[in-house]
Amino acid sequence: MIPRARKIRTGLRRSPLSKPRRRPPPQPKRPTPALNALKSAAAEDPSAALHHLLSSSNADYPACASLLYRLARARLFPELDALLLFIRSRRIPCSNSLFSALICHFSLASLPHKALHLFYSIPSFNCSQGSPSLHTFNHLLDALVSNGCHDESRCLLDRCSEFGLRANHVSYNVVMKGRLSRDGYDGALQVFDQMHKRGVSPSVVTYNMLIGAAGRNGELSKAMGLKEEMVKKGIYPNAVTYAILMKGFCSSGKYVAAKKLMFDMEYQGCKTQVVNFGVLMSDCGRRSDFDEMKALLAEMRLRKMKPDDVIYSILINYLCENGRMDEAYKVLVEMQVKEGCKPSAAVYRMMVDGFCKVEEFEKGLGILNAMLVSGHCPRLETFGSLISGLVNGGRMEEVCFVLEEMVKRKLGLDLEEWHSLVDTACGKCNGSGELFSQLTSMVFVGGDEG
DNA sequence: GTAGGGTTAG
């Protein structure tokens, strides 16, 4: 498991086929000390990098954009606001894709109104198109819908002409997703009708959402009927459509029918993809049918399909849930060696939690180490269960290692967790003062624990 | 950009 530095997205990558641009003025060969300071600060602390940038004279788009992304990822929103004000006042040119990316970050941080505010302020920036693009608009709709602002999203959809935009199928699909989550199938159907009245054609995604809703309601013939309807309209089901249908069958306990559909789809002119196997694998996992899971993997190999990281994470997840940690570990190694799949944070989490569950805390610690080295950060709960396990086993050196890693990541235990940790440690070692002081010397890092 | 197997998000 080789650690790899995470790439910083600058939004500046150009295709080799894109037109050559005017050559920029020659740059000095050696970076200035100020630039060096900025670079090293940016590598460590985006907030420090901001202060350097605001006081530097050569703040250009690349520097600003990469710092904006870093601040957004670190969720340092006050700093991000300051940088946006700076970019606006300096008339630094910026692209619509930058605004889209920031809107997505605001959405993930549950700040839909911040996303809305940024969208409205786009014309005040030196933005390449001068106004928001349909892409940016659709991202904003999604930010609202994903955060439960259904009425705002519908309102905005009706007002798109004010921004010089014409809503497309994606805009309606996003709003339909919102209605589906709030009002179910019938609500979604209202958006579907509205779409039709306004002359926007449904897409395969539109139908996939309706089919999914029908399947979740257990209305399998309705789901199949929708598939026929789309074909009649010349909208062709894709592998995702079949995956959604198969999932419907599985959730009604019809695994065999789902599997048959996976074979039938090929005859209906749609190539089976990994996602279709994923549906079957998950259903087998829920029923702890590991033999069938193995058979599915063999079938994939027979078809020369490469199991991806998700397929492996399904398998590992259920092996861990069933306490079959030796097998899970084998699969973890196999996915990396045989397929070159990099385990995701989720897979590492499953493995650490799985080892904790069977009380093999040292093996859990080994996985945690690999996880940290590969640049993933465990959840607080994962850290917690590992620590309490190690404390129970009296492995204080390891506990301190884990606590130090938490401190590095500004993760803190709350007061209650500290109490239980200290209680356990003292209980284990008859109130050993040394252990107690080792533990309490760790800094409180949550900020307001007192 | 929106749907989809795993999920902490990407």
Short mmCIF file of C-alpha atoms (C1' of nucleotides) in Angstrom, two decimals:
data_model
loop_
_atom_site.label_atom_id
_atom_site.label_comp_id
_atom_site.label_asym_id
_atom_site.label_seq_id
_atom_site.Cartn_x
_atom_site.Cartn_y
_atom_site.Cartn_z
CA MET A 1 0.00 0.00 0.00
CA ILE A 2 1.93 2.95 -1.25
CA PRO A 3 0.86 6.37 -0.04
CA ARG A 4 0.19 8.85 -2.76
CA ALA A 5 -0.09 12.58 -2.34
CA ARG A 6 -3.53 13.91 -3.16
CA LYS A 7 -3.68 16.03 -6.27
CA ILE A 8 -4.81 19.60 -5.91
CA ARG A 9 -7.43 20.43 -8.47
CA THR A 10 -6.73 23.75 -10.05
CA GLY A 11 -9.39 23.61 -12.75
CA LEU A 12 -6.65 24.45 -15.20
CA ARG A 13 -5.94 21.13 -16.85
CA ARG A 14 -6.23 21.46 -20.59
CA SER A 15 -6.62 18.76 -23.15
CA PRO A 16 -3.64 18.33 -25.45
CA LEU A 17 -6.04 18.99 -28.32
CA SER A 18 -7.14 22.37 -27.06
CA LYS A 19 -5.96 25.41 -28.96
CA PRO A 20 -2.56 26.74 -27.97
CA ARG A 21 -2.86 29.87 -25.95
CA ARG A 22 -0.78 32.98 -26.23
CA ARG A 23 2.52 32.33 -24.51
CA PRO A 24 2.57 33.93 -21.07
CA PRO A 25 5.25 36.52 -20.36
CA PRO A 26 8.56 34.88 -19.35
CA GLN A 27 8.64 33.95 -15.69
CA PRO A 28 11.71 34.32 -13.51
CA LYS A 29 13.52 30.97 -13.36
CA ARG A 30 13.79 30.89 -9.59
CA PRO A 31 10.62 31.32 -7.57
CA THR A 32 10.74 34.35 -5.35
CA PRO A 33 11.08 33.83 -1.59
CA ALA A 34 7.53 35.15 -1.22
CA LEU A 35 6.22 32.49 -3.60
CA ASN A 36 8.20 29.81 -1.80
CA ALA A 37 6.67 30.92 1.47
CA LEU A 38 3.23 30.78 -0.11
CA LYS A 39 3.81 27.30 -1.53
CA SER A 40 5.10 25.81 1.67
CA ALA A 41 2.35 27.44 3.69
CA ALA A 42 -0.27 26.20 1.23
CA ALA A 43 1.07 22.68 1.51
CA GLU A 44 0.43 22.64 5.21
CA ASP A 45 -2.18 25.14 6.22
CA PRO A 46 -4.68 26.66 3.79
CA SER A 47 -5.54 29.34 6.28
CA ALA A 48 -1.91 30.46 6.52
CA ALA A 49 -1.69 30.32 2.73
CA LEU A 50 -4.63 32.70 2.55
CA HIS A 51 -2.85 35.31 4.62
CA HIS A 52 0.19 35.08 2.37
CA LEU A 53 -1.94 35.36 -0.74
CA LEU A 54 -3.96 38.36 0.45
CA SER A 55 -0.78 40.29 1.15
CA SER A 56 1.05 39.22 -2.00
CA SER A 57 1.13 41.26 -5.18
CA ASN A 58 1.04 38.35 -7.62
CA ALA A 59 -2.31 36.78 -6.77
CA ASP A 60 -3.50 35.28 -10.06
CA TYR A 61 -6.32 32.91 -11.00
CA PRO A 62 -4.34 29.65 -10.56
CA ALA A 63 -3.18 30.64 -7.09
CA CYS A 64 -6.66 31.80 -6.06
CA ALA A 65 -8.53 28.84 -7.53
CA SER A 66 -6.32 26.20 -5.97
CA LEU A 67 -6.56 27.90 -2.61
CA LEU A 68 -10.36 28.21 -2.93
CA TYR A 69 -10.59 24.46 -3.49
CA ARG A 70 -8.34 23.77 -0.51
CA LEU A 71 -10.31 26.07 1.76
CA ALA A 72 -13.57 24.49 0.58
CA ARG A 73 -12.28 20.96 1.20
CA ALA A 74 -11.09 21.97 4.64
CA ARG A 75 -14.49 23.64 5.18
CA LEU A 76 -12.80 26.88 6.24
CA PHE A 77 -15.75 28.96 5.05
CA PRO A 78 -14.98 32.34 6.69
CA GLU A 79 -11.55 32.21 5.03
CA LEU A 80 -13.18 31.16 1.76
CA ASP A 81 -15.52 34.17 1.94
CA ALA A 82 -12.57 36.47 2.51
CA LEU A 83 -10.82 35.08 -0.56
CA LEU A 84 -13.97 35.46 -2.68
CA LEU A 85 -14.23 39.12 -1.67
CA PHE A 86 -10.58 39.57 -2.60
CA ILE A 87 -11.07 37.88 -6.01
CA ARG A 88 -14.09 40.09 -6.67
CA SER A 89 -12.42 43.33 -5.68
CA ARG A 90 -9.28 42.57 -7.72
CA ARG A 91 -11.44 41.61 -10.74
CA ILE A 92 -9.53 38.35 -11.02
CA PRO A 93 -11.14 36.39 -13.86
CA CYS A 94 -12.84 33.14 -12.83
CA SER A 95 -14.76 30.38 -14.54
CA ASN A 96 -18.25 29.03 -14.09
CA SER A 97 -16.81 25.64 -13.19
CA LEU A 98 -15.22 27.24 -10.14
CA PHE A 99 -18.64 28.45 -8.98
CA SER A 100 -20.14 25.01 -9.64
CA ALA A 101 -17.45 23.37 -7.53
CA LEU A 102 -17.98 25.81 -4.66
CA ILE A 103 -21.75 25.32 -4.82
CA CYS A 104 -21.16 21.55 -4.49
CA HIS A 105 -18.94 22.10 -1.47
CA PHE A 106 -21.54 24.33 0.19
CA SER A 107 -24.12 21.67 -0.48
CA LEU A 108 -22.02 18.93 1.11
CA ALA A 109 -21.52 21.14 4.13
CA SER A 110 -25.32 21.59 4.39
CA LEU A 111 -25.12 25.27 3.49
CA PRO A 112 -27.69 25.52 0.65
CA HIS A 113 -28.37 29.21 1.28
CA LYS A 114 -24.71 29.99 0.95
CA ALA A 115 -24.82 28.20 -2.40
CA LEU A 116 -27.84 30.30 -3.40
CA HIS A 117 -26.14 33.51 -2.34
CA LEU A 118 -22.98 32.69 -4.29
CA PHE A 119 -25.06 31.90 -7.37
CA TYR A 120 -26.81 35.29 -7.21
CA SER A 121 -23.46 37.04 -6.83
CA ILE A 122 -21.87 35.48 -9.96
CA PRO A 123 -22.56 38.57 -12.17
CA SER A 124 -20.58 40.73 -9.74
CA PHE A 125 -17.45 38.68 -10.46
CA ASN A 126 -15.19 38.92 -13.47
CA CYS A 127 -16.69 35.65 -14.67
CA SER A 128 -15.82 34.28 -18.10
CA GLN A 129 -19.42 34.17 -19.36
CA GLY A 130 -20.58 37.10 -17.24
CA SER A 131 -23.53 35.10 -15.92
CA PRO A 132 -24.22 31.66 -14.49
CA SER A 133 -24.23 28.70 -16.89
CA LEU A 134 -26.92 26.03 -17.03
CA HIS A 135 -24.39 23.64 -15.46
CA THR A 136 -23.96 25.94 -12.49
CA PHE A 137 -27.73 26.45 -12.28
CA ASN A 138 -28.32 22.69 -12.17
CA HIS A 139 -25.68 22.29 -9.48
CA LEU A 140 -27.51 24.91 -7.45
CA LEU A 141 -30.84 23.11 -7.94
CA ASP A 142 -29.17 19.93 -6.71
CA ALA A 143 -27.68 21.73 -3.70
CA LEU A 144 -31.17 22.93 -2.73
CA VAL A 145 -32.84 19.57 -3.33
CA SER A 146 -30.14 17.61 -1.49
CA ASN A 147 -30.66 19.84 1.52
CA GLY A 148 -34.42 19.51 1.57
CA CYS A 149 -35.16 22.98 0.12
CA HIS A 150 -37.81 21.62 -2.25
CA ASP A 151 -39.95 24.75 -2.56
CA GLU A 152 -36.92 26.94 -3.24
CA SER A 153 -35.73 24.57 -5.95
CA ARG A 154 -39.11 24.58 -7.72
CA CYS A 155 -39.30 28.37 -7.43
CA LEU A 156 -35.84 28.71 -8.92
CA LEU A 157 -36.70 26.32 -11.75
CA ASP A 158 -39.67 28.52 -12.68
CA ARG A 159 -37.47 31.62 -12.64
CA CYS A 160 -34.61 30.29 -14.77
CA SER A 161 -35.37 32.72 -17.64
CA GLU A 162 -34.44 35.58 -15.30
CA PHE A 163 -30.89 34.29 -15.51
CA GLY A 164 -31.08 33.94 -19.28
CA LEU A 165 -31.31 30.15 -18.99
CA ARG A 166 -33.66 27.48 -20.32
CA ALA A 167 -34.14 24.55 -17.98
CA ASN A 168 -33.24 21.19 -19.55
CA HIS A 169 -33.95 17.55 -18.68
CA VAL A 170 -31.24 17.61 -15.99
CA SER A 171 -32.90 20.58 -14.25
CA TYR A 172 -36.23 18.74 -14.20
CA ASN A 173 -34.64 15.46 -13.12
CA VAL A 174 -33.07 17.19 -10.13
CA VAL A 175 -36.36 18.75 -9.10
CA MET A 176 -38.07 15.41 -9.69
CA LYS A 177 -35.58 13.73 -7.37
CA GLY A 178 -36.65 16.23 -4.71
CA ARG A 179 -40.35 15.61 -5.23
CA LEU A 180 -39.74 11.87 -5.22
CA SER A 181 -38.06 12.03 -1.83
CA ARG A 182 -40.77 14.22 -0.33
CA ASP A 183 -43.99 13.06 -1.99
CA GLY A 184 -43.09 9.71 -3.48
CA TYR A 185 -44.05 8.38 -6.88
CA ASP A 186 -47.15 10.55 -7.39
CA GLY A 187 -45.26 13.74 -6.62
CA ALA A 188 -42.55 12.76 -9.10
CA LEU A 189 -45.22 12.09 -11.69
CA GLN A 190 -46.44 15.69 -11.35
CA VAL A 191 -42.97 16.96 -12.27
CA PHE A 192 -42.93 14.44 -15.13
CA ASP A 193 -46.21 15.91 -16.48
CA GLN A 194 -44.98 19.48 -16.03
CA MET A 195 -41.86 18.58 -17.98
CA HIS A 196 -43.98 17.26 -20.83
CA LYS A 197 -46.20 20.39 -20.87
CA ARG A 198 -43.14 22.62 -21.11
CA GLY A 199 -41.70 20.66 -24.01
CA VAL A 200 -38.74 19.14 -22.18
CA SER A 201 -38.27 15.49 -23.15
CA PRO A 202 -37.61 12.95 -20.42
CA SER A 203 -34.28 11.16 -20.50
CA VAL A 204 -33.22 7.67 -19.49
CA VAL A 205 -32.41 9.14 -16.06
CA THR A 206 -35.98 10.44 -15.70
CA TYR A 207 -37.36 6.96 -16.34
CA ASN A 208 -34.74 5.32 -14.14
CA MET A 209 -35.92 7.42 -11.20
CA LEU A 210 -39.58 6.47 -11.78
CA ILE A 211 -38.69 2.80 -12.23
CA GLY A 212 -36.68 2.90 -9.02
CA ALA A 213 -39.60 4.39 -7.12
CA ALA A 214 -42.01 1.77 -8.46
CA GLY A 215 -39.57 -1.02 -7.55
CA ARG A 216 -39.16 0.32 -4.01
CA ASN A 217 -42.94 0.29 -3.67
CA GLY A 218 -42.91 -3.35 -4.72
CA GLU A 219 -44.81 -2.48 -7.92
CA LEU A 220 -42.78 -4.65 -10.23
CA SER A 221 -45.23 -4.80 -13.12
CA LYS A 222 -45.52 -1.01 -13.05
CA ALA A 223 -41.69 -0.82 -13.18
CA MET A 224 -41.57 -3.20 -16.15
CA GLY A 225 -44.39 -1.22 -17.80
CA LEU A 226 -42.36 2.00 -17.51
CA LYS A 227 -39.46 0.23 -19.19
CA GLU A 228 -41.74 -0.72 -22.11
CA GLU A 229 -43.08 2.85 -22.25
CA MET A 230 -39.63 4.38 -22.56
CA VAL A 231 -38.66 2.01 -25.35
CA LYS A 232 -41.80 3.05 -27.24
CA LYS A 233 -40.70 6.68 -26.90
CA GLY A 234 -37.28 5.81 -28.29
CA ILE A 235 -35.51 6.21 -24.95
CA TYR A 236 -33.37 3.13 -24.50
CA PRO A 237 -32.84 1.42 -21.14
CA ASN A 238 -29.19 1.24 -20.14
CA ALA A 239 -27.30 -0.96 -17.68
CA VAL A 240 -28.42 1.29 -14.82
CA THR A 241 -32.08 0.84 -15.83
CA TYR A 242 -31.64 -2.91 -15.60
CA ALA A 243 -29.73 -2.61 -12.33
CA ILE A 244 -32.63 -0.62 -10.88
CA LEU A 245 -35.16 -3.17 -12.14
CA MET A 246 -33.04 -6.01 -10.75
CA LYS A 247 -32.88 -4.26 -7.39
CA GLY A 248 -36.66 -4.02 -7.41
CA PHE A 249 -36.91 -7.77 -7.95
CA CYS A 250 -34.35 -8.46 -5.23
CA SER A 251 -36.11 -6.29 -2.68
CA SER A 252 -39.29 -8.26 -3.37
CA GLY A 253 -37.38 -11.46 -2.64
CA LYS A 254 -37.15 -12.46 -6.30
CA TYR A 255 -33.41 -13.05 -6.65
CA VAL A 256 -33.83 -15.65 -9.38
CA ALA A 257 -35.95 -13.27 -11.47
CA ALA A 258 -33.35 -10.54 -10.98
CA LYS A 259 -30.61 -12.86 -12.14
CA LYS A 260 -32.68 -13.92 -15.14
CA LEU A 261 -33.17 -10.25 -16.05
CA MET A 262 -29.39 -9.80 -16.01
CA PHE A 263 -29.08 -12.51 -18.64
CA ASP A 264 -32.08 -11.23 -20.61
CA MET A 265 -30.72 -7.69 -20.87
CA GLU A 266 -28.01 -8.89 -23.22
CA TYR A 267 -30.67 -10.28 -25.58
CA GLN A 268 -32.46 -6.95 -25.35
CA GLY A 269 -29.37 -5.22 -26.66
CA CYS A 270 -27.90 -3.91 -23.43
CA LYS A 271 -24.50 -5.07 -22.28
CA THR A 272 -24.26 -6.28 -18.69
CA GLN A 273 -22.01 -4.14 -16.55
CA VAL A 274 -20.34 -4.43 -13.17
CA VAL A 275 -23.20 -2.51 -11.53
CA ASN A 276 -25.62 -5.34 -12.42
CA PHE A 277 -23.42 -7.86 -10.62
CA GLY A 278 -23.25 -5.41 -7.74
CA VAL A 279 -27.02 -5.62 -7.25
CA LEU A 280 -26.89 -9.42 -7.08
CA MET A 281 -23.82 -9.44 -4.84
CA SER A 282 -25.52 -7.11 -2.35
CA ASP A 283 -28.63 -9.23 -2.22
CA CYS A 284 -26.53 -12.36 -1.60
CA GLY A 285 -24.66 -10.45 1.09
CA ARG A 286 -27.88 -9.53 2.87
CA ARG A 287 -28.75 -13.23 2.95
CA SER A 288 -25.15 -14.19 3.89
CA ASP A 289 -24.98 -16.42 0.81
CA PHE A 290 -21.20 -16.34 0.37
CA ASP A 291 -21.12 -19.34 -1.98
CA GLU A 292 -23.34 -17.53 -4.47
CA MET A 293 -21.18 -14.40 -4.10
CA LYS A 294 -18.14 -16.47 -5.04
CA ALA A 295 -20.04 -17.92 -7.98
CA LEU A 296 -20.90 -14.40 -9.15
CA LEU A 297 -17.25 -13.37 -8.95
CA ALA A 298 -16.33 -16.43 -11.01
CA GLU A 299 -19.04 -15.54 -13.54
CA MET A 300 -17.62 -12.03 -13.83
CA ARG A 301 -14.15 -13.37 -14.50
CA LEU A 302 -15.58 -15.78 -17.07
CA ARG A 303 -17.07 -12.79 -18.86
CA LYS A 304 -13.73 -10.97 -18.62
CA MET A 305 -15.31 -8.31 -16.42
CA LYS A 306 -13.03 -6.70 -13.89
CA PRO A 307 -14.58 -6.57 -10.40
CA ASP A 308 -14.18 -2.98 -9.22
CA ASP A 309 -13.64 -1.50 -5.77
CA VAL A 310 -17.38 -1.44 -5.10
CA ILE A 311 -17.76 -5.18 -5.81
CA TYR A 312 -14.93 -5.85 -3.36
CA SER A 313 -16.38 -3.51 -0.79
CA ILE A 314 -19.71 -5.37 -0.92
CA LEU A 315 -17.93 -8.67 -0.33
CA ILE A 316 -15.69 -7.28 2.41
CA ASN A 317 -18.60 -5.55 4.11
CA TYR A 318 -20.59 -8.75 4.53
CA LEU A 319 -17.56 -10.85 5.47
CA CYS A 320 -16.80 -8.32 8.21
CA GLU A 321 -20.41 -8.21 9.37
CA ASN A 322 -20.31 -11.98 9.73
CA GLY A 323 -17.03 -11.87 11.65
CA ARG A 324 -15.18 -13.73 8.86
CA MET A 325 -12.17 -11.47 9.22
CA ASP A 326 -9.50 -13.82 7.87
CA GLU A 327 -11.42 -14.11 4.61
CA ALA A 328 -12.07 -10.36 4.54
CA TYR A 329 -8.37 -9.69 4.95
CA LYS A 330 -7.57 -12.13 2.13
CA VAL A 331 -10.00 -10.28 -0.14
CA LEU A 332 -8.48 -6.93 0.86
CA VAL A 333 -5.05 -8.16 -0.19
CA GLU A 334 -6.40 -9.83 -3.32
CA MET A 335 -8.20 -6.71 -4.55
CA GLN A 336 -4.96 -4.78 -4.41
CA VAL A 337 -2.59 -7.42 -5.74
CA LYS A 338 -4.78 -9.05 -8.37
CA GLU A 339 -6.93 -6.18 -9.58
CA GLY A 340 -4.91 -3.14 -8.61
CA CYS A 341 -7.97 -1.69 -6.84
CA LYS A 342 -7.21 0.86 -4.20
CA PRO A 343 -9.30 0.26 -1.07
CA SER A 344 -11.61 3.16 -0.34
CA ALA A 345 -11.97 4.80 3.04
CA ALA A 346 -15.19 2.82 3.44
CA VAL A 347 -13.39 -0.51 2.97
CA TYR A 348 -10.71 0.42 5.50
CA ARG A 349 -13.44 1.45 7.90
CA MET A 350 -15.23 -1.89 7.50
CA MET A 351 -11.97 -3.75 8.15
CA VAL A 352 -10.99 -1.77 11.25
CA ASP A 353 -14.51 -2.01 12.68
CA GLY A 354 -14.64 -5.70 11.76
CA PHE A 355 -11.41 -6.47 13.61
CA CYS A 356 -12.64 -4.48 16.61
CA LYS A 357 -15.87 -6.45 16.58
CA VAL A 358 -14.02 -9.76 16.87
CA GLU A 359 -11.68 -8.14 19.41
CA GLU A 360 -8.54 -8.38 17.29
CA PHE A 361 -7.47 -4.86 18.07
CA GLU A 362 -3.86 -5.18 16.99
CA LYS A 363 -4.89 -6.33 13.53
CA GLY A 364 -7.35 -3.42 13.51
CA LEU A 365 -4.49 -1.10 14.34
CA GLY A 366 -2.53 -2.53 11.41
CA ILE A 367 -5.36 -1.66 9.04
CA LEU A 368 -5.71 1.78 10.62
CA ASN A 369 -2.05 2.36 9.90
CA ALA A 370 -2.48 1.40 6.25
CA MET A 371 -5.51 3.65 6.09
CA LEU A 372 -3.64 6.64 7.48
CA VAL A 373 -0.66 6.03 5.20
CA SER A 374 -2.95 5.96 2.16
CA GLY A 375 -4.28 9.38 3.14
CA HIS A 376 -7.72 8.38 4.40
CA CYS A 377 -9.12 9.60 7.67
CA PRO A 378 -11.19 7.19 9.79
CA ARG A 379 -14.45 8.20 11.39
CA LEU A 380 -14.43 9.26 15.00
CA GLU A 381 -16.43 6.15 15.96
CA THR A 382 -13.80 3.92 14.39
CA PHE A 383 -11.04 5.62 16.34
CA GLY A 384 -13.19 5.29 19.45
CA SER A 385 -13.84 1.56 19.20
CA LEU A 386 -10.18 0.88 18.45
CA ILE A 387 -9.01 2.93 21.42
CA SER A 388 -11.37 1.33 23.89
CA GLY A 389 -10.33 -2.11 22.63
CA LEU A 390 -6.64 -1.30 22.97
CA VAL A 391 -7.18 0.21 26.42
CA ASN A 392 -9.01 -2.94 27.47
CA GLY A 393 -6.06 -4.99 26.31
CA GLY A 394 -3.70 -2.69 28.23
CA ARG A 395 -1.89 -1.68 25.01
CA MET A 396 -1.14 1.84 26.16
CA GLU A 397 1.65 2.57 23.69
CA GLU A 398 -0.72 1.82 20.83
CA VAL A 399 -3.45 3.88 22.46
CA CYS A 400 -1.12 6.85 22.59
CA PHE A 401 -0.20 6.37 18.94
CA VAL A 402 -3.87 6.41 17.95
CA LEU A 403 -4.61 9.44 20.15
CA GLU A 404 -1.68 11.31 18.62
CA GLU A 405 -2.98 10.56 15.13
CA MET A 406 -6.35 11.93 16.22
CA VAL A 407 -4.77 15.09 17.57
CA LYS A 408 -2.96 15.58 14.25
CA ARG A 409 -6.32 15.49 12.52
CA LYS A 410 -7.97 17.79 15.02
CA LEU A 411 -10.32 15.01 16.07
CA GLY A 412 -11.29 14.99 19.69
CA LEU A 413 -13.09 12.68 22.06
CA ASP A 414 -15.91 14.29 23.96
CA LEU A 415 -15.88 14.49 27.72
CA GLU A 416 -17.99 11.38 28.18
CA GLU A 417 -15.69 9.32 25.97
CA TRP A 418 -12.68 10.59 27.93
CA HIS A 419 -14.32 9.58 31.19
CA SER A 420 -15.01 6.07 29.97
CA LEU A 421 -11.51 5.81 28.53
CA VAL A 422 -9.85 6.90 31.76
CA ASP A 423 -12.16 4.70 33.85
CA THR A 424 -11.29 1.67 31.76
CA ALA A 425 -7.59 2.44 31.82
CA CYS A 426 -7.54 2.92 35.58
CA GLY A 427 -9.64 -0.16 36.16
CA LYS A 428 -7.29 -2.26 34.04
CA CYS A 429 -4.17 -1.13 35.80
CA ASN A 430 -5.38 -0.63 39.37
CA GLY A 431 -5.39 3.11 39.03
CA SER A 432 -1.87 3.36 37.68
CA GLY A 433 -0.97 7.01 37.91
CA GLU A 434 1.39 6.80 34.96
CA LEU A 435 -1.25 5.61 32.55
CA PHE A 436 -3.65 8.18 33.85
CA SER A 437 -1.21 10.99 33.24
CA GLN A 438 -0.32 9.61 29.81
CA LEU A 439 -3.95 9.79 28.85
CA THR A 440 -4.74 13.14 30.35
CA SER A 441 -1.63 14.70 28.85
CA MET A 442 -3.29 14.34 25.48
CA VAL A 443 -4.75 17.65 24.46
CA PHE A 444 -8.45 18.28 24.41
CA VAL A 445 -9.06 19.23 20.85
CA GLY A 446 -12.78 19.56 20.35
CA GLY A 447 -12.58 23.19 21.46
CA ASP A 448 -15.55 23.51 23.80
CA GLU A 449 -15.23 20.53 26.10
CA GLY A 450 -14.09 22.85 28.85
"C1'" DG B 1 -24.61 18.28 -14.03
"C1'" DT B 2 -29.41 14.39 -12.85
"C1'" DA B 3 -30.43 7.84 -12.13
"C1'" DG B 4 -27.09 3.19 -10.38
"C1'" DG B 5 -24.27 -1.90 -6.72
"C1'" DG B 6 -20.57 -0.26 -1.66
"C1'" DT B 7 -20.80 4.72 1.56
"C1'" DT B 8 -17.89 8.93 5.67
"C1'" DA B 9 -17.47 11.31 0.17
"C1'" DG B 10 -16.07 10.86 -4.32
#
